[in-house]
Amino acid sequence: MDTELMLKVYPFFLQAAGLTIVLSVLTALLGLVCGALGAAARLSRFVILRFLGAAYVSVFRGTPALIQLFILYFGGPQIGIQLDAFQAGVIGLGVNAGAYMAETIRGAIIAVDRGQTEAARTLGLSRWQAMARVVLPQAARLMVRPLGVNLNMLIKATALVAAISVVELTYTAQRYIGSTYKPFEMFLLAGVLYMAIIYVTGRGVAWLDRRVRIH
Amino acid sequence: MAQNQPFVDIRHAQKSFGKVEVLKDISLTVERGQIVGIIGSSGSGKSTLLRAINDLDPLSGGEIWLDGVQVNKKLPHRQYEAHINALRQQVGMVFQHFNLFPHLSVRDNVTMAPMLLKNLSRAEANRLAEEQLDHVGMLERIEYYPSQLSGGQKQRVAIARALAMKPKLMLFDEATSALDPELVEEVNLVMKKLAEQHMTMIIVTHEMDFAASVCDRVLFMDKGVVVEEGPPQVIFKNPTQPRTREFLRKHIEGAS
């Protein structure tokens, strides 16, 4: 194993890891927005919104994220969508992650005991007030861990945007393999950095989960 | 609205879940200040009837009137929501499983609805909460969270939460059924205190002794109909219907 080479190139990998983190954060934020909207649609009392929410979830969970990215980035210009690779990466992955998060959020909302809504409605709270004051604060606590799982998947999925040449961690590894012919070292370096990002994120999620738990 | 209409007036209440008819043409009136107990085995429809009064389980047919206003009147969705939310503010409900809000302190459990719906200031709501919690003997636990309370304490807080909305009718849906036997009495005492203050109450219960001691009238329900109703001394001592007698025999044997 060429450790000397690894030590020489790792600053460039760190920089690339920075972009992976930026990608992850933006994707997660867009995913949360899409997920919240998707969950709200699926729980709506209007059948059309429920249908749209269900369609969103099944389309984006039912096809490979890579195909979704390719359609957006390579196919987009054909239907008038011009995005650079980074934009396409964030939007493609964010909308994809949103489909998973929608199910997580919906699951957490459904998991709050029905009696909670009944008690709130019985006091005279409206449907929305009961949701905002009673159900969501409890659901938010329930969704921390499963959203952490979504986040974990999402961080690893950012590797896919290497395929549309965004210079993040995986793409950087491939580029250095091109000049060094050392795939083992380069992919190992990338893997270690992914692991570090995932580990820190996981600890963060665990900390948040402990903090918000109802004792 | 007629001047002499009963305070609670249930007319030909009918309710089906799919093909199962759980309420069959029930009519019932309750006067202001009256305390009515509903007894019967599980599946008799007694909880469903109670939950129809504030529209938690809407009726399939019939009418429910409260203080001259029809609860289940036909309105477009938005108007109906506004109507029912306003009406529910006047009807307190206490559940078998308390349904306290676990993410809120005892104080906030009580103050939330008055602050949100009656625009009380924090200070006013606090005063109200302290008064209501004192009433049920829970003032000392005002900063606790529900998970730190016993079942009986939770139920007393739930009663205070309902009373903080100053309801004119209280519905109790098996308020003591989920409690350990030694905790039943503290909740019963609070309910008795309410009875002495002439709160109008409809109480679904499995506790015959309690029903006998506080209710002005007791209804025995079976299979979606009111089999027999009357003053507790008649229902419990001299029931006329064989089904009532059988239920009471089983229940009193089962309890002892």
PDB file of N, CA and C in Angstrom, chain B residues 25-95:
ATOM      1  N   ASP B  25     -81.512   3.610  17.312  1.00  0.00           N
ATOM      2  CA  ASP B  25     -82.625   4.489  17.655  1.00  0.00           C
ATOM      3  C   ASP B  25     -82.685   4.819  19.154  1.00  0.00           C
ATOM      4  N   ILE B  26     -81.633   5.502  19.620  1.00  0.00           N
ATOM      5  CA  ILE B  26     -81.590   5.859  21.037  1.00  0.00           C
ATOM      6  C   ILE B  26     -82.041   7.296  21.237  1.00  0.00           C
ATOM      7  N   SER B  27     -82.979   7.502  22.141  1.00  0.00           N
ATOM      8  CA  SER B  27     -83.366   8.853  22.518  1.00  0.00           C
ATOM      9  C   SER B  27     -83.105   9.022  24.004  1.00  0.00           C
ATOM     10  N   LEU B  28     -82.592  10.195  24.345  1.00  0.00           N
ATOM     11  CA  LEU B  28     -82.172  10.421  25.729  1.00  0.00           C
ATOM     12  C   LEU B  28     -82.147  11.920  25.991  1.00  0.00           C
ATOM     13  N   THR B  29     -82.616  12.308  27.138  1.00  0.00           N
ATOM     14  CA  THR B  29     -82.502  13.718  27.499  1.00  0.00           C
ATOM     15  C   THR B  29     -81.800  13.839  28.847  1.00  0.00           C
ATOM     16  N   VAL B  30     -81.067  14.921  28.998  1.00  0.00           N
ATOM     17  CA  VAL B  30     -80.398  15.206  30.267  1.00  0.00           C
ATOM     18  C   VAL B  30     -80.696  16.662  30.600  1.00  0.00           C
ATOM     19  N   GLU B  31     -81.143  16.899  31.803  1.00  0.00           N
ATOM     20  CA  GLU B  31     -81.417  18.287  32.215  1.00  0.00           C
ATOM     21  C   GLU B  31     -80.161  18.902  32.800  1.00  0.00           C
ATOM     22  N   ARG B  32     -80.126  20.217  32.794  1.00  0.00           N
ATOM     23  CA  ARG B  32     -79.008  20.948  33.372  1.00  0.00           C
ATOM     24  C   ARG B  32     -78.799  20.538  34.831  1.00  0.00           C
ATOM     25  N   GLY B  33     -77.563  20.234  35.174  1.00  0.00           N
ATOM     26  CA  GLY B  33     -77.250  19.861  36.542  1.00  0.00           C
ATOM     27  C   GLY B  33     -77.459  18.389  36.861  1.00  0.00           C
ATOM     28  N   GLN B  34     -78.001  17.668  35.894  1.00  0.00           N
ATOM     29  CA  GLN B  34     -78.237  16.246  36.130  1.00  0.00           C
ATOM     30  C   GLN B  34     -76.956  15.433  35.936  1.00  0.00           C
ATOM     31  N   ILE B  35     -76.912  14.305  36.623  1.00  0.00           N
ATOM     32  CA  ILE B  35     -75.786  13.393  36.435  1.00  0.00           C
ATOM     33  C   ILE B  35     -76.339  12.054  35.995  1.00  0.00           C
ATOM     34  N   VAL B  36     -75.974  11.677  34.784  1.00  0.00           N
ATOM     35  CA  VAL B  36     -76.517  10.460  34.199  1.00  0.00           C
ATOM     36  C   VAL B  36     -75.399   9.444  34.046  1.00  0.00           C
ATOM     37  N   GLY B  37     -75.625   8.253  34.536  1.00  0.00           N
ATOM     38  CA  GLY B  37     -74.656   7.180  34.383  1.00  0.00           C
ATOM     39  C   GLY B  37     -75.104   6.238  33.282  1.00  0.00           C
ATOM     40  N   ILE B  38     -74.145   5.752  32.506  1.00  0.00           N
ATOM     41  CA  ILE B  38     -74.463   4.748  31.490  1.00  0.00           C
ATOM     42  C   ILE B  38     -73.654   3.501  31.799  1.00  0.00           C
ATOM     43  N   ILE B  39     -74.364   2.393  32.016  1.00  0.00           N
ATOM     44  CA  ILE B  39     -73.673   1.131  32.278  1.00  0.00           C
ATOM     45  C   ILE B  39     -74.028   0.131  31.185  1.00  0.00           C
ATOM     46  N   GLY B  40     -73.272  -0.931  31.125  1.00  0.00           N
ATOM     47  CA  GLY B  40     -73.509  -1.956  30.117  1.00  0.00           C
ATOM     48  C   GLY B  40     -72.205  -2.643  29.788  1.00  0.00           C
ATOM     49  N   SER B  41     -72.304  -3.834  29.194  1.00  0.00           N
ATOM     50  CA  SER B  41     -71.079  -4.567  28.902  1.00  0.00           C
ATOM     51  C   SER B  41     -70.361  -3.903  27.728  1.00  0.00           C
ATOM     52  N   SER B  42     -69.100  -4.285  27.521  1.00  0.00           N
ATOM     53  CA  SER B  42     -68.358  -3.680  26.411  1.00  0.00           C
ATOM     54  C   SER B  42     -69.005  -4.121  25.099  1.00  0.00           C
ATOM     55  N   GLY B  43     -69.051  -3.173  24.166  1.00  0.00           N
ATOM     56  CA  GLY B  43     -69.725  -3.456  22.906  1.00  0.00           C
ATOM     57  C   GLY B  43     -71.197  -3.120  22.946  1.00  0.00           C
ATOM     58  N   SER B  44     -71.666  -2.599  24.081  1.00  0.00           N
ATOM     59  CA  SER B  44     -73.077  -2.261  24.183  1.00  0.00           C
ATOM     60  C   SER B  44     -73.402  -0.948  23.480  1.00  0.00           C
ATOM     61  N   GLY B  45     -72.369  -0.164  23.158  1.00  0.00           N
ATOM     62  CA  GLY B  45     -72.582   1.108  22.462  1.00  0.00           C
ATOM     63  C   GLY B  45     -72.515   2.310  23.380  1.00  0.00           C
ATOM     64  N   LYS B  46     -72.221   2.087  24.659  1.00  0.00           N
ATOM     65  CA  LYS B  46     -72.283   3.209  25.594  1.00  0.00           C
ATOM     66  C   LYS B  46     -71.211   4.266  25.328  1.00  0.00           C
ATOM     67  N   SER B  47     -69.982   3.823  25.012  1.00  0.00           N
ATOM     68  CA  SER B  47     -68.934   4.801  24.693  1.00  0.00           C
ATOM     69  C   SER B  47     -69.231   5.512  23.374  1.00  0.00           C
ATOM     70  N   THR B  48     -69.744   4.762  22.425  1.00  0.00           N
ATOM     71  CA  THR B  48     -70.069   5.364  21.126  1.00  0.00           C
ATOM     72  C   THR B  48     -71.113   6.452  21.290  1.00  0.00           C
ATOM     73  N   LEU B  49     -72.095   6.190  22.142  1.00  0.00           N
ATOM     74  CA  LEU B  49     -73.133   7.194  22.388  1.00  0.00           C
ATOM     75  C   LEU B  49     -72.517   8.452  23.011  1.00  0.00           C
ATOM     76  N   LEU B  50     -71.652   8.224  23.997  1.00  0.00           N
ATOM     77  CA  LEU B  50     -71.008   9.360  24.664  1.00  0.00           C
ATOM     78  C   LEU B  50     -70.179  10.163  23.676  1.00  0.00           C
ATOM     79  N   ARG B  51     -69.428   9.455  22.842  1.00  0.00           N
ATOM     80  CA  ARG B  51     -68.542  10.119  21.884  1.00  0.00           C
ATOM     81  C   ARG B  51     -69.299  10.783  20.743  1.00  0.00           C
ATOM     82  N   ALA B  52     -70.564  10.428  20.595  1.00  0.00           N
ATOM     83  CA  ALA B  52     -71.386  11.103  19.579  1.00  0.00           C
ATOM     84  C   ALA B  52     -71.788  12.492  20.066  1.00  0.00           C
ATOM     85  N   ILE B  53     -71.850  12.664  21.383  1.00  0.00           N
ATOM     86  CA  ILE B  53     -72.349  13.933  21.927  1.00  0.00           C
ATOM     87  C   ILE B  53     -71.437  15.098  21.553  1.00  0.00           C
ATOM     88  N   ASN B  54     -70.113  14.865  21.507  1.00  0.00           N
ATOM     89  CA  ASN B  54     -69.235  15.945  21.016  1.00  0.00           C
ATOM     90  C   ASN B  54     -68.683  15.624  19.632  1.00  0.00           C
ATOM     91  N   ASP B  55     -69.342  14.705  18.965  1.00  0.00           N
ATOM     92  CA  ASP B  55     -69.057  14.418  17.558  1.00  0.00           C
ATOM     93  C   ASP B  55     -67.700  13.762  17.308  1.00  0.00           C
ATOM     94  N   LEU B  56     -67.135  13.121  18.337  1.00  0.00           N
ATOM     95  CA  LEU B  56     -65.909  12.349  18.083  1.00  0.00           C
ATOM     96  C   LEU B  56     -66.230  11.139  17.223  1.00  0.00           C
ATOM     97  N   ASP B  57     -67.367  10.521  17.474  1.00  0.00           N
ATOM     98  CA  ASP B  57     -67.895   9.463  16.610  1.00  0.00           C
ATOM     99  C   ASP B  57     -69.220   9.965  16.054  1.00  0.00           C
ATOM    100  N   PRO B  58     -69.211  10.568  14.875  1.00  0.00           N
ATOM    101  CA  PRO B  58     -70.456  11.143  14.350  1.00  0.00           C
ATOM    102  C   PRO B  58     -71.540  10.073  14.150  1.00  0.00           C
ATOM    103  N   LEU B  59     -72.777  10.481  14.399  1.00  0.00           N
ATOM    104  CA  LEU B  59     -73.904   9.564  14.219  1.00  0.00           C
ATOM    105  C   LEU B  59     -74.143   9.286  12.740  1.00  0.00           C
ATOM    106  N   SER B  60     -74.772   8.148  12.471  1.00  0.00           N
ATOM    107  CA  SER B  60     -75.212   7.873  11.100  1.00  0.00           C
ATOM    108  C   SER B  60     -76.599   8.473  10.879  1.00  0.00           C
ATOM    109  N   GLY B  61     -77.376   8.535  11.941  1.00  0.00           N
ATOM    110  CA  GLY B  61     -78.719   9.105  11.830  1.00  0.00           C
ATOM    111  C   GLY B  61     -79.167   9.660  13.164  1.00  0.00           C
ATOM    112  N   GLY B  62     -80.155  10.520  13.145  1.00  0.00           N
ATOM    113  CA  GLY B  62     -80.663  11.109  14.377  1.00  0.00           C
ATOM    114  C   GLY B  62     -80.026  12.453  14.667  1.00  0.00           C
ATOM    115  N   GLU B  63     -80.464  13.056  15.755  1.00  0.00           N
ATOM    116  CA  GLU B  63     -79.994  14.404  16.077  1.00  0.00           C
ATOM    117  C   GLU B  63     -79.498  14.470  17.511  1.00  0.00           C
ATOM    118  N   ILE B  64     -78.506  15.321  17.710  1.00  0.00           N
ATOM    119  CA  ILE B  64     -78.052  15.602  19.069  1.00  0.00           C
ATOM    120  C   ILE B  64     -78.119  17.108  19.275  1.00  0.00           C
ATOM    121  N   TRP B  65     -78.812  17.523  20.311  1.00  0.00           N
ATOM    122  CA  TRP B  65     -78.929  18.949  20.621  1.00  0.00           C
ATOM    123  C   TRP B  65     -78.294  19.215  21.972  1.00  0.00           C
ATOM    124  N   LEU B  66     -77.572  20.326  22.049  1.00  0.00           N
ATOM    125  CA  LEU B  66     -76.971  20.720  23.312  1.00  0.00           C
ATOM    126  C   LEU B  66     -77.330  22.175  23.562  1.00  0.00           C
ATOM    127  N   ASP B  67     -78.042  22.402  24.631  1.00  0.00           N
ATOM    128  CA  ASP B  67     -78.414  23.766  25.016  1.00  0.00           C
ATOM    129  C   ASP B  67     -79.008  24.553  23.840  1.00  0.00           C
ATOM    130  N   GLY B  68     -79.913  23.917  23.141  1.00  0.00           N
ATOM    131  CA  GLY B  68     -80.623  24.600  22.061  1.00  0.00           C
ATOM    132  C   GLY B  68     -79.903  24.653  20.726  1.00  0.00           C
ATOM    133  N   VAL B  69     -78.712  24.051  20.646  1.00  0.00           N
ATOM    134  CA  VAL B  69     -77.958  24.048  19.383  1.00  0.00           C
ATOM    135  C   VAL B  69     -77.800  22.608  18.910  1.00  0.00           C
ATOM    136  N   GLN B  70     -78.069  22.389  17.640  1.00  0.00           N
ATOM    137  CA  GLN B  70     -77.878  21.031  17.144  1.00  0.00           C
ATOM    138  C   GLN B  70     -76.393  20.777  16.899  1.00  0.00           C
ATOM    139  N   VAL B  71     -75.874  19.724  17.538  1.00  0.00           N
ATOM    140  CA  VAL B  71     -74.449  19.406  17.415  1.00  0.00           C
ATOM    141  C   VAL B  71     -74.135  18.939  15.995  1.00  0.00           C
ATOM    142  N   ASN B  72     -74.899  17.975  15.521  1.00  0.00           N
ATOM    143  CA  ASN B  72     -74.565  17.324  14.245  1.00  0.00           C
ATOM    144  C   ASN B  72     -75.385  17.867  13.085  1.00  0.00           C
ATOM    145  N   LYS B  73     -75.468  19.185  13.003  1.00  0.00           N
ATOM    146  CA  LYS B  73     -76.238  19.727  11.882  1.00  0.00           C
ATOM    147  C   LYS B  73     -75.422  19.681  10.594  1.00  0.00           C
ATOM    148  N   LYS B  74     -76.140  19.655   9.502  1.00  0.00           N
ATOM    149  CA  LYS B  74     -75.470  19.559   8.198  1.00  0.00           C
ATOM    150  C   LYS B  74     -74.970  20.934   7.777  1.00  0.00           C
ATOM    151  N   LEU B  75     -73.648  21.038   7.618  1.00  0.00           N
ATOM    152  CA  LEU B  75     -73.042  22.300   7.193  1.00  0.00           C
ATOM    153  C   LEU B  75     -71.901  21.964   6.231  1.00  0.00           C
ATOM    154  N   PRO B  76     -71.531  22.907   5.370  1.00  0.00           N
ATOM    155  CA  PRO B  76     -70.330  22.694   4.559  1.00  0.00           C
ATOM    156  C   PRO B  76     -69.117  22.526   5.469  1.00  0.00           C
ATOM    157  N   HIS B  77     -68.114  21.808   4.980  1.00  0.00           N
ATOM    158  CA  HIS B  77     -66.997  21.383   5.824  1.00  0.00           C
ATOM    159  C   HIS B  77     -66.419  22.488   6.723  1.00  0.00           C
ATOM    160  N   ARG B  78     -66.061  23.625   6.108  1.00  0.00           N
ATOM    161  CA  ARG B  78     -65.411  24.687   6.882  1.00  0.00           C
ATOM    162  C   ARG B  78     -66.316  25.217   7.991  1.00  0.00           C
ATOM    163  N   GLN B  79     -67.558  25.450   7.627  1.00  0.00           N
ATOM    164  CA  GLN B  79     -68.506  25.967   8.615  1.00  0.00           C
ATOM    165  C   GLN B  79     -68.745  24.950   9.722  1.00  0.00           C
ATOM    166  N   TYR B  80     -68.800  23.665   9.307  1.00  0.00           N
ATOM    167  CA  TYR B  80     -69.018  22.626  10.300  1.00  0.00           C
ATOM    168  C   TYR B  80     -67.854  22.569  11.286  1.00  0.00           C
ATOM    169  N   GLU B  81     -66.639  22.668  10.763  1.00  0.00           N
ATOM    170  CA  GLU B  81     -65.456  22.658  11.631  1.00  0.00           C
ATOM    171  C   GLU B  81     -65.524  23.801  12.656  1.00  0.00           C
ATOM    172  N   ALA B  82     -65.847  24.993  12.190  1.00  0.00           N
ATOM    173  CA  ALA B  82     -65.933  26.146  13.095  1.00  0.00           C
ATOM    174  C   ALA B  82     -67.025  25.908  14.143  1.00  0.00           C
ATOM    175  N   HIS B  83     -68.156  25.400  13.679  1.00  0.00           N
ATOM    176  CA  HIS B  83     -69.277  25.123  14.573  1.00  0.00           C
ATOM    177  C   HIS B  83     -68.885  24.094  15.632  1.00  0.00           C
ATOM    178  N   ILE B  84     -68.266  23.018  15.193  1.00  0.00           N
ATOM    179  CA  ILE B  84     -67.978  21.923  16.131  1.00  0.00           C
ATOM    180  C   ILE B  84     -66.837  22.318  17.085  1.00  0.00           C
ATOM    181  N   ASN B  85     -65.875  23.086  16.593  1.00  0.00           N
ATOM    182  CA  ASN B  85     -64.791  23.524  17.484  1.00  0.00           C
ATOM    183  C   ASN B  85     -65.323  24.435  18.591  1.00  0.00           C
ATOM    184  N   ALA B  86     -66.241  25.321  18.212  1.00  0.00           N
ATOM    185  CA  ALA B  86     -66.832  26.218  19.209  1.00  0.00           C
ATOM    186  C   ALA B  86     -67.645  25.408  20.213  1.00  0.00           C
ATOM    187  N   LEU B  87     -68.360  24.420  19.698  1.00  0.00           N
ATOM    188  CA  LEU B  87     -69.215  23.620  20.569  1.00  0.00           C
ATOM    189  C   LEU B  87     -68.397  22.750  21.538  1.00  0.00           C
ATOM    190  N   ARG B  88     -67.309  22.194  21.012  1.00  0.00           N
ATOM    191  CA  ARG B  88     -66.496  21.309  21.854  1.00  0.00           C
ATOM    192  C   ARG B  88     -65.843  22.071  23.012  1.00  0.00           C
ATOM    193  N   GLN B  89     -65.652  23.376  22.836  1.00  0.00           N
ATOM    194  CA  GLN B  89     -65.091  24.167  23.936  1.00  0.00           C
ATOM    195  C   GLN B  89     -66.019  24.148  25.147  1.00  0.00           C
ATOM    196  N   GLN B  90     -67.292  23.873  24.888  1.00  0.00           N
ATOM    197  CA  GLN B  90     -68.264  23.901  25.975  1.00  0.00           C
ATOM    198  C   GLN B  90     -68.509  22.515  26.577  1.00  0.00           C
ATOM    199  N   VAL B  91     -67.869  21.510  25.999  1.00  0.00           N
ATOM    200  CA  VAL B  91     -68.082  20.140  26.463  1.00  0.00           C
ATOM    201  C   VAL B  91     -66.740  19.532  26.858  1.00  0.00           C
ATOM    202  N   GLY B  92     -66.559  19.269  28.133  1.00  0.00           N
ATOM    203  CA  GLY B  92     -65.310  18.657  28.572  1.00  0.00           C
ATOM    204  C   GLY B  92     -65.397  17.153  28.422  1.00  0.00           C
ATOM    205  N   MET B  93     -64.264  16.531  28.107  1.00  0.00           N
ATOM    206  CA  MET B  93     -64.289  15.074  28.009  1.00  0.00           C
ATOM    207  C   MET B  93     -63.084  14.474  28.710  1.00  0.00           C
ATOM    208  N   VAL B  94     -63.334  13.389  29.417  1.00  0.00           N
ATOM    209  CA  VAL B  94     -62.282  12.693  30.141  1.00  0.00           C
ATOM    210  C   VAL B  94     -62.241  11.263  29.620  1.00  0.00           C
ATOM    211  N   PHE B  95     -61.033  10.819  29.253  1.00  0.00           N
ATOM    212  CA  PHE B  95     -60.875   9.533  28.585  1.00  0.00           C
ATOM    213  C   PHE B  95     -60.355   8.463  29.538  1.00  0.00           C
TER     214      PHE B  95
END
